[in-house]
Short mmCIF file of C-alpha atoms and ligand atoms in Angstrom, two decimals:
data_model
loop_
_atom_site.label_atom_id
_atom_site.label_comp_id
_atom_site.label_asym_id
_atom_site.label_seq_id
_atom_site.Cartn_x
_atom_site.Cartn_y
_atom_site.Cartn_z
CA MET A 27 108.72 94.62 116.69
CA MET A 28 105.07 93.78 116.50
CA LYS A 29 102.21 95.31 118.49
CA ILE A 30 98.71 93.97 118.93
CA TYR A 31 95.61 95.30 120.65
CA ASN A 32 95.18 93.43 123.90
CA THR A 33 91.68 93.38 125.42
CA ILE A 34 92.98 93.01 128.96
CA THR A 35 95.36 95.99 128.90
CA ARG A 36 93.11 97.98 126.53
CA LYS A 37 96.10 99.07 124.45
CA LYS A 38 98.44 97.83 121.78
CA ASP A 39 101.15 95.69 123.39
CA ILE A 40 104.45 94.55 121.94
CA ILE A 41 104.40 90.83 121.24
CA SER A 42 107.22 89.00 122.93
CA ALA A 43 107.79 85.27 123.00
CA GLU A 44 107.64 82.91 125.96
CA LYS A 45 110.90 81.01 125.89
CA GLY A 46 113.28 81.64 123.05
CA LYS A 47 110.99 82.27 120.13
CA GLN A 48 108.02 80.16 121.30
CA ILE A 49 104.50 81.57 121.15
CA ASN A 50 101.68 79.37 122.37
CA MET A 51 98.32 80.44 121.02
CA PHE A 52 94.92 79.07 121.99
CA VAL A 53 91.78 80.01 120.07
CA CYS A 54 88.30 78.97 121.18
CA GLY A 55 86.96 76.48 118.69
CA PRO A 56 83.39 75.85 117.63
CA THR A 57 80.53 74.06 119.33
CA VAL A 58 79.86 71.41 116.72
CA TYR A 59 76.11 71.11 116.26
CA ASP A 60 75.63 72.71 112.83
CA PHE A 61 77.55 73.85 109.76
CA SER A 62 80.07 76.68 110.09
CA HIS A 63 78.92 80.06 108.87
CA LEU A 64 80.77 83.13 107.60
CA GLY A 65 81.02 84.55 111.13
CA HIS A 66 83.03 81.53 112.27
CA ALA A 67 85.11 81.74 109.10
CA ARG A 68 85.90 85.38 109.83
CA THR A 69 87.31 84.64 113.25
CA TYR A 70 89.26 81.54 112.22
CA LEU A 71 90.66 83.19 109.08
CA VAL A 72 92.00 86.08 111.14
CA PHE A 73 93.81 83.74 113.52
CA ASP A 74 95.08 81.62 110.65
CA ALA A 75 96.63 84.63 108.93
CA PHE A 76 97.92 85.94 112.25
CA ALA A 77 99.64 82.63 113.10
CA LYS A 78 101.22 82.61 109.65
CA TYR A 79 102.46 86.14 110.12
CA LEU A 80 103.98 85.36 113.52
CA LYS A 81 105.81 82.44 111.92
CA GLN A 82 107.05 84.64 109.11
CA GLU A 83 108.34 87.03 111.77
CA GLY A 84 110.48 84.21 113.10
CA PHE A 85 108.40 83.04 116.07
CA VAL A 86 107.85 79.35 116.70
CA VAL A 87 104.08 79.16 117.02
CA PHE A 88 102.03 76.37 118.51
CA TYR A 89 98.39 76.95 117.64
CA LEU A 90 95.89 74.98 119.71
CA GLN A 91 92.14 74.98 119.22
CA ASN A 92 89.48 73.16 121.21
CA ILE A 93 86.35 71.58 119.84
CA THR A 94 83.27 71.71 122.06
CA ASP A 95 81.74 68.33 121.39
CA ILE A 96 79.48 68.18 124.45
CA ASP A 97 77.09 70.98 125.33
CA ASP A 98 73.38 71.69 125.89
CA LYS A 99 72.94 72.85 122.29
CA ILE A 100 74.44 69.61 120.98
CA ILE A 101 72.12 67.57 123.19
CA ALA A 102 69.05 69.56 122.09
CA GLN A 103 69.91 69.36 118.39
CA ALA A 104 70.65 65.62 118.59
CA LYS A 105 67.30 65.03 120.25
CA GLU A 106 65.55 66.90 117.47
CA LYS A 107 67.33 64.83 114.84
CA GLY A 108 66.81 61.56 116.71
CA ILE A 109 70.52 60.70 116.89
CA THR A 110 72.95 60.51 119.76
CA PRO A 111 74.77 63.69 120.80
CA SER A 112 78.13 62.01 120.17
CA LYS A 113 77.13 61.09 116.60
CA LEU A 114 75.88 64.61 115.91
CA ALA A 115 79.06 66.18 117.33
CA LEU A 116 81.32 63.84 115.39
CA ASP A 117 79.47 64.51 112.14
CA PHE A 118 79.68 68.28 112.54
CA GLU A 119 83.27 68.20 113.72
CA LYS A 120 84.11 66.51 110.41
CA GLU A 121 82.11 69.12 108.51
CA TYR A 122 83.86 71.91 110.39
CA LEU A 123 87.32 70.54 109.59
CA ARG A 124 86.29 70.08 105.97
CA ASP A 125 85.13 73.70 105.70
CA MET A 126 88.28 75.02 107.34
CA LYS A 127 90.42 73.00 104.94
CA GLU A 128 88.42 74.36 102.00
CA ILE A 129 89.20 77.92 103.02
CA LYS A 130 92.89 77.07 103.40
CA ILE A 131 93.10 77.21 107.17
CA ASN A 132 96.08 75.03 107.86
CA SER A 133 97.95 76.68 110.70
CA VAL A 134 96.27 74.87 113.61
CA ASP A 135 98.76 72.43 115.16
CA LYS A 136 96.32 70.60 117.41
CA TYR A 137 92.54 70.29 117.68
CA ALA A 138 91.57 69.08 121.16
CA LYS A 139 88.09 67.74 121.88
CA ALA A 140 86.38 68.40 125.20
CA THR A 141 85.24 64.78 125.58
CA GLU A 142 88.82 63.57 125.27
CA HIS A 143 89.88 65.68 128.25
CA ILE A 144 87.36 64.68 130.91
CA LYS A 145 90.12 63.47 133.25
CA GLU A 146 91.86 66.88 133.10
CA ILE A 147 88.52 68.67 133.53
CA ILE A 148 87.64 66.65 136.64
CA SER A 149 91.07 67.27 138.10
CA GLN A 150 90.67 71.06 137.67
CA ILE A 151 87.20 71.01 139.27
CA GLU A 152 88.57 69.02 142.22
CA LYS A 153 91.26 71.64 142.73
CA LEU A 154 88.67 74.43 142.68
CA LEU A 155 86.54 72.57 145.23
CA ASN A 156 89.57 71.97 147.43
CA ASN A 157 90.73 75.57 147.42
CA GLY A 158 87.27 76.96 148.08
CA TYR A 159 86.50 78.59 144.72
CA ALA A 160 83.83 76.06 143.82
CA TYR A 161 80.84 74.59 145.61
CA LYS A 162 78.37 71.80 145.04
CA THR A 163 74.64 72.25 144.49
CA GLY A 164 71.86 69.75 143.92
CA ASP A 165 72.51 69.81 140.18
CA GLY A 166 76.26 70.18 139.84
CA VAL A 167 79.35 72.12 140.77
CA TYR A 168 79.52 75.92 140.45
CA TYR A 169 82.25 78.56 140.58
CA ASP A 170 81.80 81.22 143.24
CA ILE A 171 82.71 84.42 141.38
CA VAL A 172 82.80 86.50 144.56
CA LYS A 173 85.85 84.52 145.69
CA PHE A 174 87.89 85.64 142.69
CA LYS A 175 88.66 89.28 143.28
CA ASN A 176 89.72 90.03 139.69
CA TYR A 177 86.47 88.78 138.22
CA GLY A 178 85.40 91.36 135.63
CA ARG A 179 88.90 92.64 134.88
CA LEU A 180 89.03 91.41 131.28
CA SER A 181 85.58 92.68 130.37
CA ASN A 182 85.91 95.79 132.52
CA ARG A 183 82.73 95.00 134.43
CA THR A 184 81.95 96.34 137.84
CA ALA A 185 81.17 93.96 140.69
CA LEU A 186 77.47 94.43 140.17
CA ARG A 187 77.52 93.76 136.44
CA THR A 188 79.50 90.54 136.79
CA GLN A 189 76.32 89.24 138.41
CA ASP A 190 74.40 89.67 135.16
CA ALA A 191 72.60 86.59 134.05
CA VAL A 192 74.15 85.89 130.68
CA SER A 193 74.16 83.01 128.30
CA ARG A 194 75.84 79.72 128.97
CA ILE A 195 76.45 80.16 132.71
CA ASP A 196 73.53 77.90 133.62
CA GLU A 197 70.70 78.94 135.80
CA THR A 198 69.84 77.18 139.00
CA LYS A 199 67.97 78.33 142.10
CA THR A 200 70.65 77.06 144.47
CA LYS A 201 73.51 79.16 143.12
CA LYS A 202 75.19 81.51 145.59
CA ASN A 203 75.49 84.42 143.14
CA LYS A 204 73.54 85.15 140.00
CA GLY A 205 76.71 85.21 137.87
CA ASP A 206 78.18 81.93 139.19
CA PHE A 207 78.87 79.55 136.35
CA CYS A 208 78.64 75.81 136.08
CA LEU A 209 81.75 73.62 136.18
CA TRP A 210 80.05 70.23 136.24
CA LYS A 211 76.44 69.50 135.38
CA LEU A 212 74.80 66.41 136.85
CA SER A 213 73.06 64.47 134.10
CA LYS A 214 69.35 64.06 133.69
CA PRO A 215 67.97 60.78 132.36
CA GLU A 216 69.12 59.95 128.82
CA GLU A 217 71.76 62.64 128.77
CA PRO A 218 75.42 61.86 128.01
CA GLU A 219 77.38 61.38 131.21
CA TRP A 220 80.81 60.66 132.62
CA GLU A 221 81.68 59.28 136.06
CA SER A 222 83.16 61.81 138.46
CA PRO A 223 83.72 62.26 142.21
CA PHE A 224 80.85 64.79 142.12
CA GLY A 225 78.38 62.43 140.47
CA LYS A 226 77.65 61.37 136.91
CA GLY A 227 77.45 64.33 134.57
CA ARG A 228 79.20 66.47 131.98
CA PRO A 229 81.53 69.47 132.01
CA GLY A 230 80.38 73.08 131.93
CA TRP A 231 81.47 75.07 128.90
CA HIS A 232 84.29 77.16 130.38
CA ILE A 233 86.26 74.45 132.14
CA GLU A 234 87.07 72.48 128.99
CA ASP A 235 89.31 75.25 127.65
CA THR A 236 91.38 75.71 130.80
CA ALA A 237 91.78 71.94 131.16
CA ILE A 238 92.98 71.75 127.57
CA VAL A 239 95.36 74.72 127.74
CA GLU A 240 96.86 73.55 131.00
CA LYS A 241 97.51 70.13 129.53
CA TYR A 242 99.32 71.43 126.44
CA PHE A 243 100.75 74.77 127.58
CA GLY A 244 100.75 74.79 131.37
CA PRO A 245 99.00 77.52 133.38
CA GLN A 246 100.64 80.44 131.57
CA TYR A 247 101.08 81.12 127.88
CA SER A 248 101.03 83.89 125.29
CA ILE A 249 97.84 84.30 123.30
CA HIS A 250 94.19 83.48 123.89
CA GLY A 251 91.71 84.39 121.19
CA GLY A 252 88.15 84.24 120.01
CA SER A 253 85.50 86.66 118.89
CA ARG A 254 84.33 89.50 121.11
CA ASP A 255 81.20 87.67 122.31
CA LEU A 256 83.54 85.44 124.28
CA ILE A 257 85.00 88.21 126.45
CA PHE A 258 82.19 87.84 128.95
CA PRO A 259 81.47 85.49 130.55
CA HIS A 260 83.54 82.84 128.74
CA HIS A 261 87.05 84.27 128.90
CA GLU A 262 86.41 85.99 132.20
CA ALA A 263 85.40 82.60 133.62
CA GLU A 264 88.48 80.93 132.14
CA ILE A 265 90.79 83.43 133.82
CA ALA A 266 88.97 82.91 137.13
CA GLN A 267 89.36 79.14 136.83
CA MET A 268 92.97 78.97 135.72
CA GLU A 269 94.37 81.67 137.98
CA ALA A 270 92.53 80.29 141.01
CA ILE A 271 93.97 76.84 140.31
CA SER A 272 97.56 77.85 139.61
CA GLY A 273 97.86 80.97 141.74
CA LYS A 274 99.78 82.42 138.78
CA ARG A 275 98.92 85.57 136.88
CA PRO A 276 98.33 86.22 134.04
CA MET A 277 96.88 83.09 132.50
CA ALA A 278 97.41 84.45 128.98
CA LYS A 279 99.44 87.54 128.25
CA TYR A 280 97.51 88.71 125.16
CA TRP A 281 93.74 88.48 124.79
CA LEU A 282 92.69 88.97 121.18
CA HIS A 283 89.06 89.41 120.18
CA THR A 284 87.91 89.62 116.60
CA GLY A 285 85.08 91.88 115.48
CA PHE A 286 81.82 90.31 114.41
CA LEU A 287 80.78 89.51 110.93
CA THR A 288 77.33 91.03 110.76
CA ILE A 289 74.53 90.95 108.28
CA GLU A 290 72.38 94.06 108.05
CA GLY A 291 74.12 95.22 111.20
CA ARG A 292 73.29 92.14 113.30
CA LYS A 293 75.80 89.50 114.33
CA MET A 294 75.64 86.49 112.05
CA ALA A 295 74.59 83.67 114.37
CA LYS A 296 73.09 80.23 114.25
CA SER A 297 70.59 81.25 116.89
CA LEU A 298 69.41 84.30 114.92
CA GLY A 299 68.93 82.27 111.76
CA ASN A 300 70.61 84.97 109.65
CA PHE A 301 73.60 82.91 108.64
CA ILE A 302 75.22 81.93 105.37
CA THR A 303 77.19 78.74 105.65
CA VAL A 304 80.76 78.57 104.42
CA ARG A 305 79.82 75.89 101.93
CA ASP A 306 76.94 77.92 100.51
CA PHE A 307 79.29 80.84 100.03
CA LEU A 308 81.77 78.57 98.26
CA GLN A 309 79.09 77.54 95.76
CA LYS A 310 79.41 80.99 94.30
CA TYR A 311 82.83 82.33 95.25
CA SER A 312 86.31 80.93 95.69
CA PRO A 313 87.95 80.41 99.11
CA GLU A 314 90.36 83.17 98.14
CA VAL A 315 87.48 85.66 97.77
CA LEU A 316 86.40 84.83 101.32
CA ARG A 317 89.93 85.23 102.66
CA PHE A 318 90.30 88.55 100.87
CA LEU A 319 86.89 89.79 102.04
CA VAL A 320 87.89 89.08 105.64
CA LEU A 321 91.46 90.34 105.49
CA LYS A 322 90.46 93.60 103.79
CA VAL A 323 89.04 94.68 107.14
CA LEU A 324 90.91 95.26 110.41
CA TRP A 325 90.67 92.08 112.48
CA ARG A 326 88.89 93.74 115.41
CA SER A 327 86.46 95.87 113.40
CA PRO A 328 83.07 94.57 112.31
CA ILE A 329 82.47 93.35 108.76
CA ASP A 330 78.98 93.94 107.49
CA TYR A 331 78.54 91.18 104.96
CA SER A 332 76.46 91.61 101.83
CA GLU A 333 76.51 90.27 98.30
CA LYS A 334 78.08 93.61 97.35
CA SER A 335 81.03 93.07 99.73
CA ALA A 336 81.65 89.65 98.18
CA GLU A 337 81.56 91.14 94.67
CA GLU A 338 83.97 93.90 95.71
CA ALA A 339 86.38 91.37 97.16
CA LYS A 340 86.18 89.33 93.96
CA ALA A 341 86.89 92.41 91.83
CA GLY A 342 89.85 93.42 94.04
CA LEU A 343 91.34 89.99 93.77
CA GLU A 344 90.96 90.02 89.99
CA LYS A 345 93.01 93.22 89.85
CA ILE A 346 95.89 91.47 91.61
CA HIS A 347 95.66 88.52 89.23
CA GLU A 348 95.56 90.77 86.18
CA PHE A 349 98.66 92.56 87.40
CA LEU A 350 100.58 89.32 87.94
CA ASP A 351 99.54 88.11 84.51
CA ARG A 352 100.67 91.39 83.01
CA LEU A 353 104.05 91.09 84.74
CA SER A 354 104.58 87.61 83.42
CA GLY A 355 103.67 88.63 79.89
CA ILE A 356 105.93 91.63 79.46
CA LYS A 357 108.94 91.55 77.22
CA ILE A 358 111.91 93.30 78.66
CA THR A 359 113.18 95.64 76.02
CA LYS A 360 114.36 98.65 77.99
CA THR A 361 115.53 98.90 81.54
CA ASP A 362 114.40 101.18 84.27
CA GLY A 363 117.74 102.90 84.60
CA GLU A 364 116.71 105.21 87.39
CA GLY A 365 115.61 102.40 89.66
CA THR A 366 112.11 103.84 90.08
CA GLY A 367 110.48 100.41 90.12
CA GLN A 368 112.86 99.18 92.77
CA ARG A 369 112.13 102.20 94.94
CA ILE A 370 108.36 101.72 94.58
CA LEU A 371 108.68 98.11 95.62
CA GLU A 372 111.00 98.75 98.54
CA LYS A 373 108.93 101.59 99.95
CA ASN A 374 105.65 99.69 99.78
CA LYS A 375 107.14 96.43 100.98
CA ALA A 376 108.49 98.24 104.04
CA ASP A 377 105.05 99.82 104.55
CA PHE A 378 103.36 96.43 104.16
CA TYR A 379 105.35 94.96 107.06
CA ARG A 380 105.12 98.14 109.11
CA PHE A 381 101.31 97.98 108.85
CA LEU A 382 101.20 94.33 109.83
CA ASP A 383 103.50 95.04 112.75
CA ASP A 384 101.15 97.72 113.96
CA ASP A 385 98.15 95.77 115.23
CA PHE A 386 98.10 93.36 112.27
CA ASN A 387 96.58 96.01 110.05
CA THR A 388 95.80 93.85 107.01
CA PRO A 389 93.67 96.49 105.20
CA LYS A 390 96.55 98.95 105.21
CA ALA A 391 98.97 96.19 104.17
CA ILE A 392 96.66 95.38 101.26
CA SER A 393 96.63 99.04 100.29
CA SER A 394 100.45 98.85 99.92
CA ILE A 395 99.97 95.99 97.47
CA PHE A 396 97.55 98.10 95.45
CA LYS A 397 99.99 101.02 95.47
CA ILE A 398 102.62 98.75 93.95
CA ILE A 399 100.14 97.66 91.29
CA LYS A 400 99.18 101.23 90.45
CA GLU A 401 102.70 102.65 90.32
CA ILE A 402 104.32 99.73 88.55
CA ASN A 403 101.53 99.63 85.97
CA LYS A 404 102.42 103.22 85.12
CA LEU A 405 106.06 102.22 84.55
CA ILE A 406 105.03 99.27 82.41
CA ASP A 407 102.83 101.63 80.36
CA LYS A 408 105.93 103.71 79.70
CA ASN A 409 107.91 100.60 78.89
CA LEU A 410 110.28 101.30 81.77
CA ILE A 411 110.85 97.80 82.94
CA SER A 412 113.66 96.16 84.81
CA ARG A 413 114.33 92.47 85.01
CA ASP A 414 115.34 92.69 88.65
CA TRP A 415 112.20 94.32 89.92
CA VAL A 416 109.91 92.05 87.94
CA ILE A 417 111.47 89.15 89.81
CA ALA A 418 111.46 91.00 93.14
CA ILE A 419 107.78 91.96 92.84
CA ILE A 420 106.73 88.40 92.11
CA SER A 421 108.76 87.22 95.11
CA PHE A 422 107.13 89.81 97.33
CA PHE A 423 103.61 88.85 96.22
CA GLN A 424 104.45 85.24 97.01
CA GLU A 425 105.74 86.22 100.42
CA ALA A 426 102.57 88.20 101.15
CA ASN A 427 100.47 85.31 99.91
CA LYS A 428 101.99 82.99 102.51
CA ILE A 429 100.18 85.08 105.12
CA PHE A 430 97.04 86.03 103.21
CA GLY A 431 96.43 82.93 101.09
CA ILE A 432 94.45 84.99 98.61
CA LEU A 433 96.07 83.98 95.37
CA GLY A 434 95.14 80.34 95.55
CA LYS A 435 97.20 77.23 95.42
CA ASN A 436 96.43 76.68 91.79
CA LYS A 437 97.51 80.15 90.88
CA LYS A 438 100.89 79.49 89.35
CA PHE A 439 103.16 82.38 89.99
CA PRO A 440 104.13 83.77 86.63
CA VAL A 441 107.61 82.89 85.53
CA PRO A 442 109.24 86.23 84.82
CA SER A 443 110.31 86.57 81.20
CA PRO A 444 114.05 86.87 81.99
CA VAL A 445 113.87 83.49 83.69
CA LYS A 446 111.92 82.07 80.75
CA LYS A 447 114.57 83.42 78.40
CA LEU A 448 117.39 81.82 80.39
CA SER A 449 115.52 78.54 80.42
CA ALA A 450 115.14 78.63 76.64
CA GLU A 451 118.87 79.27 76.25
CA ARG A 452 119.60 76.34 78.53
CA GLU A 453 117.34 74.08 76.49
CA LYS A 454 119.30 75.02 73.40
CA PHE A 455 122.60 74.09 75.06
CA ARG A 456 121.14 70.84 76.30
CA LYS A 457 120.03 69.90 72.79
CA GLU A 458 123.55 70.62 71.62
CA LYS A 459 124.81 68.49 74.52
CA LYS A 460 126.73 71.48 75.88
CA TRP A 461 126.25 70.38 79.49
CA ARG A 462 128.63 72.78 81.14
CA GLU A 463 126.98 75.82 79.55
CA ALA A 464 123.54 74.44 80.36
CA ASP A 465 124.59 73.92 83.96
CA ASN A 466 125.90 77.46 84.27
CA ILE A 467 122.54 78.77 83.16
CA ARG A 468 120.78 76.52 85.66
CA LYS A 469 122.85 78.14 88.39
CA LYS A 470 121.84 81.60 87.14
CA ILE A 471 118.18 80.58 87.19
CA GLU A 472 118.54 79.27 90.71
CA ALA A 473 120.24 82.44 91.82
CA LEU A 474 117.11 84.28 90.65
CA GLY A 475 115.00 82.16 92.99
CA TRP A 476 113.68 79.54 90.56
CA LYS A 477 114.08 75.80 90.45
CA ILE A 478 114.35 73.96 87.17
CA GLU A 479 113.26 70.40 86.67
CA ASP A 480 113.72 68.47 83.44
CA THR A 481 110.72 66.38 82.53
CA ASP A 482 109.60 64.45 79.44
CA LYS A 483 107.64 67.52 78.45
CA GLY A 484 110.62 69.84 78.82
CA ALA A 485 111.90 72.08 81.60
CA VAL A 486 109.47 73.01 84.37
CA LEU A 487 110.14 76.12 86.40
CA THR A 488 108.95 76.54 89.97
CA ARG A 489 109.73 79.02 92.71
CA LYS A 490 112.37 77.83 95.17
P1 AMP B 161 80.54 79.00 118.49
O1 AMP B 161 80.52 77.75 117.69
O2 AMP B 161 79.27 79.75 118.47
O3 AMP B 161 81.08 78.74 119.86
O4 AMP B 161 81.57 79.99 117.77
C1 AMP B 161 82.90 79.65 117.48
C2 AMP B 161 83.76 80.89 117.30
O5 AMP B 161 83.25 81.71 116.24
C3 AMP B 161 83.81 81.79 118.53
O6 AMP B 161 85.10 82.36 118.64
C4 AMP B 161 82.80 82.84 118.20
O7 AMP B 161 83.02 84.00 118.93
C5 AMP B 161 83.03 83.02 116.71
N1 AMP B 161 81.87 83.62 116.04
C6 AMP B 161 80.59 83.18 116.04
N2 AMP B 161 79.79 84.02 115.32
C7 AMP B 161 80.60 85.01 114.84
C8 AMP B 161 80.38 86.18 114.03
N3 AMP B 161 79.19 86.48 113.54
N4 AMP B 161 81.44 86.95 113.73
C9 AMP B 161 82.68 86.66 114.19
N5 AMP B 161 82.95 85.58 114.95
C10 AMP B 161 81.94 84.76 115.29
#
């Protein structure tokens, strides 16, 4: 049973699936007008690892992410560069996907672009106009927040504070309430525009997400995520839109908000100019160091990034590699008759999953891995080694790596020496053309979780 901190209920809630084992998860994607920085990477790495964990827990996850490819910032940046907004957005969308691939984010099932969902966006705005939640002004269509009585529930804002003028709601003199946000913006000369019943223009920022989720998931689904800056007004606005359209509550059952990645205590942001791009980071460190740096910290706590934190992550990762190399190199001479190694593994493996089940506590889960390393190293020092636990530990590290992705694709998992020994025996039988004996050994190797493939260069062992 897994629990996760839910912004809307302000407590840890047990995760349950929609139908059968299905979990639909939507995470707010980037506005593509520049390169991704470590702050973006932090948020997307958390959701990548989280989706992988849910899958490992047996859920069927569909992970959807939008891409904001039309927005005021895109238009402004394109103007500065002297290219069209669509060219700028397409270029940076490609760069974003490239960066995410580099850092091994591969759990997203569908990326959906705002500009490819204009029809769905218009249809949602029409519904909001028809049911009285939206109104037209001289420059577009706005959402009347006073009409939605739960406005402020997610962010825990009082009626007065929901009127705050905050970013990306669009200011206009003809709005009814200060906090009303834009659904459709009529275009000015030379701005990108789409035909609509309300005049030529472009969508507001919040409506693209609800149009996209409704298309793929319907009006209700499990998880909606992003970083904490999106709680207000973005996610508040999305709830107001979707629930006013469908009349169904809640839009999403779990609202997950990651902590910021900060630098000298301030949020890393394009607008503050204090950012380090993902690709600059990767000039110096591996993708695995970045994943480890992020997953060492609880997903909803801040990470204050510094060169020191990157070095610490690198050193931590090296310890895990050294341990795996040590395991693969040991010769099994004596056995651990008392089963101490097995007990160490079982206890810490159980802790590892217990920690992940409790609010996806990756730092505590990582501490279980380090406990295994510490305790097992002591046994190896005393030459108390058992074939079975060497194999079981390697399997467990592989299992953990499916969620964390910190050991790298190129990191070959060490073939435990008992498996190597069996393989050598099999080779001998093969040379002597004793096929039955060789085959029996192959079965033993497979039973230990390894696959054997005969190549021109000899037998190659891989994990099953
Ligand atoms: P944006 O492109 O600014 O819309 O950001 C895309 C996603 O990255 C959103 O979920 C943001 O909340 C998140 N994000 C941006 N900056 C940071 C940061 N410094 N730390 C964590 N997440 C961030």
